[in-house]
Short mmCIF file of C-alpha atoms in Angstrom, two decimals:
data_model
loop_
_atom_site.label_atom_id
_atom_site.label_comp_id
_atom_site.label_asym_id
_atom_site.label_seq_id
_atom_site.Cartn_x
_atom_site.Cartn_y
_atom_site.Cartn_z
CA UNK A 114 -24.38 24.24 33.57
CA UNK A 115 -23.71 20.48 33.61
CA UNK A 116 -24.89 20.20 30.00
CA UNK A 117 -22.56 23.03 28.96
CA UNK A 118 -19.60 21.44 30.76
CA UNK A 119 -20.31 18.02 29.20
CA UNK A 120 -20.62 19.64 25.75
CA UNK A 121 -17.31 21.49 26.15
CA UNK A 122 -15.55 18.30 27.32
CA UNK A 123 -17.04 16.35 24.40
CA UNK A 124 -15.85 18.97 21.88
CA UNK A 125 -12.37 19.13 23.46
CA UNK A 126 -12.16 15.34 23.43
CA UNK A 127 -13.15 15.32 19.76
CA UNK A 128 -10.47 17.91 18.93
CA UNK A 129 -7.84 15.97 20.89
CA UNK A 130 -8.71 12.72 19.14
CA UNK A 131 -7.92 14.31 15.74
CA UNK A 132 -4.74 16.09 16.90
CA UNK A 133 -2.76 13.45 14.98
CA UNK A 134 -3.73 15.19 11.72
CA UNK A 135 -2.52 18.73 12.52
CA UNK A 136 0.11 20.80 10.74
CA UNK A 137 3.65 19.82 11.69
CA UNK A 138 2.81 16.20 12.57
CA UNK A 139 5.09 13.54 11.11
CA UNK A 140 3.66 10.14 10.19
CA UNK A 141 5.76 6.99 9.74
CA UNK A 142 4.57 3.50 9.01
CA UNK A 143 3.65 1.47 5.97
CA UNK A 144 2.13 -1.81 4.92
CA UNK A 145 3.21 -5.29 3.95
CA UNK A 146 1.72 -8.32 2.31
CA UNK A 147 2.27 -11.78 0.86
CA UNK A 148 0.57 -13.74 -1.91
CA UNK A 149 0.58 -17.51 -2.36
CA UNK A 150 -1.02 -18.47 -5.66
CA UNK A 151 -1.56 -21.72 -7.55
CA UNK A 152 -1.87 -21.56 -11.33
CA UNK A 153 -4.42 -24.08 -12.60
CA UNK A 154 -5.54 -25.39 -15.97
CA UNK A 155 -9.08 -26.76 -16.33
CA UNK A 156 -9.88 -29.10 -19.22
CA UNK A 157 -13.45 -30.40 -18.99
CA UNK A 158 -13.84 -31.92 -15.51
CA UNK A 159 -10.09 -32.24 -14.95
CA UNK A 160 -8.19 -29.49 -13.13
CA UNK A 161 -4.40 -29.59 -13.14
CA UNK A 162 -2.08 -27.39 -11.08
CA UNK A 163 0.54 -26.04 -13.51
CA UNK A 164 2.63 -24.02 -11.04
CA UNK A 165 2.91 -21.92 -7.88
CA UNK A 166 3.84 -18.27 -7.30
CA UNK A 167 4.91 -16.84 -3.94
CA UNK A 168 5.27 -13.06 -3.53
CA UNK A 169 6.15 -10.68 -0.70
CA UNK A 170 5.59 -6.92 -0.59
CA UNK A 171 6.87 -4.24 1.79
CA UNK A 172 6.28 -0.49 1.65
CA UNK A 173 7.60 1.73 4.47
CA UNK A 174 6.25 5.29 4.29
CA UNK A 175 6.86 8.69 5.86
CA UNK A 176 4.82 11.86 5.57
CA UNK A 177 4.47 15.38 6.90
CA UNK A 178 1.28 17.38 7.51
CA UNK A 179 1.86 20.61 5.58
CA UNK A 180 -1.51 21.93 6.82
CA UNK A 181 -4.16 20.45 9.10
CA UNK A 182 -5.54 17.20 7.62
CA UNK A 183 -3.23 17.20 4.52
CA UNK A 184 -0.08 15.09 4.53
CA UNK A 185 2.47 14.66 1.75
CA UNK A 186 5.21 12.08 1.74
CA UNK A 187 6.69 9.07 0.01
CA UNK A 188 7.05 5.36 0.33
CA UNK A 189 9.60 2.89 -0.93
CA UNK A 190 7.91 -0.14 -2.47
CA UNK A 191 9.90 -3.38 -2.51
CA UNK A 192 8.65 -6.72 -3.79
CA UNK A 193 9.95 -10.14 -4.72
CA UNK A 194 8.20 -13.07 -6.36
CA UNK A 195 9.10 -16.60 -7.41
CA UNK A 196 7.25 -18.90 -9.80
CA UNK A 197 7.91 -22.62 -10.26
CA UNK A 198 6.06 -24.89 -12.65
CA UNK A 199 4.73 -28.16 -11.27
CA UNK A 200 6.84 -30.23 -13.67
CA UNK A 201 10.02 -28.28 -12.79
CA UNK A 202 10.74 -27.17 -16.37
CA UNK A 203 10.18 -23.47 -15.71
CA UNK A 204 11.11 -21.06 -12.92
CA UNK A 205 10.96 -17.30 -12.70
CA UNK A 206 12.06 -14.79 -10.09
CA UNK A 207 11.61 -11.03 -10.03
CA UNK A 208 12.58 -8.21 -7.70
CA UNK A 209 11.39 -4.63 -7.88
CA UNK A 210 11.98 -1.37 -6.06
CA UNK A 211 10.18 1.90 -6.62
CA UNK A 212 9.58 5.31 -5.07
CA UNK A 213 5.95 6.27 -4.44
CA UNK A 214 5.23 9.93 -3.52
CA UNK A 215 1.72 10.47 -2.11
CA UNK A 216 -0.76 13.07 -0.86
CA UNK A 217 -3.33 12.12 1.78
CA UNK A 218 -6.27 14.16 3.07
CA UNK A 219 -8.11 13.28 6.30
CA UNK A 220 -11.70 14.07 7.16
CA UNK A 221 -12.01 13.14 10.81
CA UNK A 222 -10.54 9.60 10.70
CA UNK A 223 -11.41 8.83 7.06
CA UNK A 224 -8.83 9.62 4.38
CA UNK A 225 -8.35 9.72 0.65
CA UNK A 226 -4.93 9.17 -0.91
CA UNK A 227 -3.41 9.63 -4.35
CA UNK A 228 -0.01 8.20 -5.24
CA UNK A 229 2.40 7.88 -8.15
CA UNK A 230 5.09 5.22 -8.48
CA UNK A 231 8.31 4.89 -10.49
CA UNK A 232 11.20 2.46 -10.26
CA UNK A 233 12.66 -0.68 -11.84
CA UNK A 234 12.29 -4.44 -11.87
CA UNK A 235 14.72 -7.27 -12.66
CA UNK A 236 13.53 -10.71 -13.72
CA UNK A 237 15.22 -14.04 -14.35
CA UNK A 238 13.42 -16.85 -16.17
CA UNK A 239 14.63 -20.40 -16.77
CA UNK A 240 12.80 -22.66 -19.23
CA UNK A 241 14.15 -26.09 -20.28
CA UNK A 242 17.62 -25.17 -18.98
CA UNK A 243 17.85 -21.83 -20.84
CA UNK A 244 18.04 -18.74 -18.63
CA UNK A 245 17.02 -15.22 -19.69
CA UNK A 246 17.41 -12.07 -17.62
CA UNK A 247 15.52 -8.84 -18.22
CA UNK A 248 15.05 -5.42 -16.70
CA UNK A 249 12.08 -3.10 -16.97
CA UNK A 250 10.99 0.33 -15.78
CA UNK A 251 7.95 0.62 -13.51
CA UNK A 252 5.49 3.51 -13.50
CA UNK A 253 2.01 3.72 -12.07
CA UNK A 254 -0.61 5.48 -9.99
CA UNK A 255 -3.28 4.66 -7.40
CA UNK A 256 -6.27 6.25 -5.66
CA UNK A 257 -7.49 4.89 -2.34
CA UNK A 258 -9.81 5.57 0.58
CA UNK A 259 -9.29 4.35 4.13
CA UNK A 260 -9.90 4.77 7.82
CA UNK A 261 -7.45 5.46 10.67
CA UNK A 262 -8.46 3.17 13.55
CA UNK A 263 -6.60 4.73 16.47
CA UNK A 264 -5.17 2.26 18.97
CA UNK A 265 -4.03 5.20 21.13
CA UNK A 266 -3.19 8.90 20.57
CA UNK A 267 -0.23 8.12 18.30
CA UNK A 268 -0.73 4.69 16.72
CA UNK A 269 -3.29 3.65 14.10
CA UNK A 270 -4.18 0.63 12.02
CA UNK A 271 -5.34 1.82 8.60
CA UNK A 272 -7.34 -0.44 6.27
CA UNK A 273 -7.78 0.97 2.76
CA UNK A 274 -9.37 0.04 -0.53
CA UNK A 275 -8.41 1.49 -3.87
CA UNK A 276 -7.73 1.17 -7.56
CA UNK A 277 -4.33 1.29 -9.20
CA UNK A 278 -2.43 0.74 -12.41
CA UNK A 279 1.24 -0.23 -12.84
CA UNK A 280 3.09 -0.47 -16.14
CA UNK A 281 6.24 -2.52 -16.74
CA UNK A 282 8.18 -1.26 -19.77
CA UNK A 283 11.15 -3.07 -21.34
CA UNK A 284 12.21 -1.63 -24.70
CA UNK A 285 9.13 -1.27 -26.91
CA UNK A 286 7.12 -3.79 -24.84
CA UNK A 287 4.83 -2.53 -22.05
CA UNK A 288 2.64 -4.68 -19.80
CA UNK A 289 0.02 -2.98 -17.62
CA UNK A 290 -1.54 -4.47 -14.49
CA UNK A 291 -4.56 -2.65 -13.06
CA UNK A 292 -7.39 -3.35 -10.66
CA UNK A 293 -8.78 -3.07 -7.15
CA UNK A 294 -6.68 -3.61 -4.04
CA UNK A 295 -7.22 -3.93 -0.30
CA UNK A 296 -4.40 -3.14 2.12
CA UNK A 297 -3.94 -2.78 5.85
CA UNK A 298 -1.34 -0.29 6.98
CA UNK A 299 0.15 0.81 10.27
CA UNK A 300 1.00 4.44 11.14
CA UNK A 301 2.67 6.23 14.03
CA UNK A 302 1.86 9.95 14.37
CA UNK A 303 4.62 12.03 15.94
CA UNK A 304 2.99 15.25 17.11
CA UNK A 305 4.58 18.40 18.47
CA UNK A 306 4.24 18.70 22.23
#
């Protein structure tokens, strides 16, 4: 009888620990980041720093579990970066905003997520006293896998790794950035009582 009671309590505890991912649950959270990069030029044994780039990134998200373990939602991606050459002859700033709808499926606490992104970016570049401004459209996609590390019944820290591609199109010119990424997110699960 004790074994049966312990088994039932273990199963009920397991079900309760995944209640965050049930139909009707709302999830809110997001992720943020910052990059501090130095651009370098190496000529033989001499390495010269040619400039520095500082970037910040913020993406609040919200989603809704349409069925158990499957959430759909969207995020708003905002970023800003600034480049300055070491000799002071060149500076560049850019700001972007985009909408990123997503679908996320949980298996226990592991999840897979697919996302699309579309928005715009504005840049301003100054070189030898001449300033140019430009605007471009942003479109992209990403696939990621992660884990919901629950701090309590409603709050989780969610590290994820994935691959993504983002295109920046201005007129007939299109630049594409793609590659692996690692992010750490934060989610709050608002369940029905």
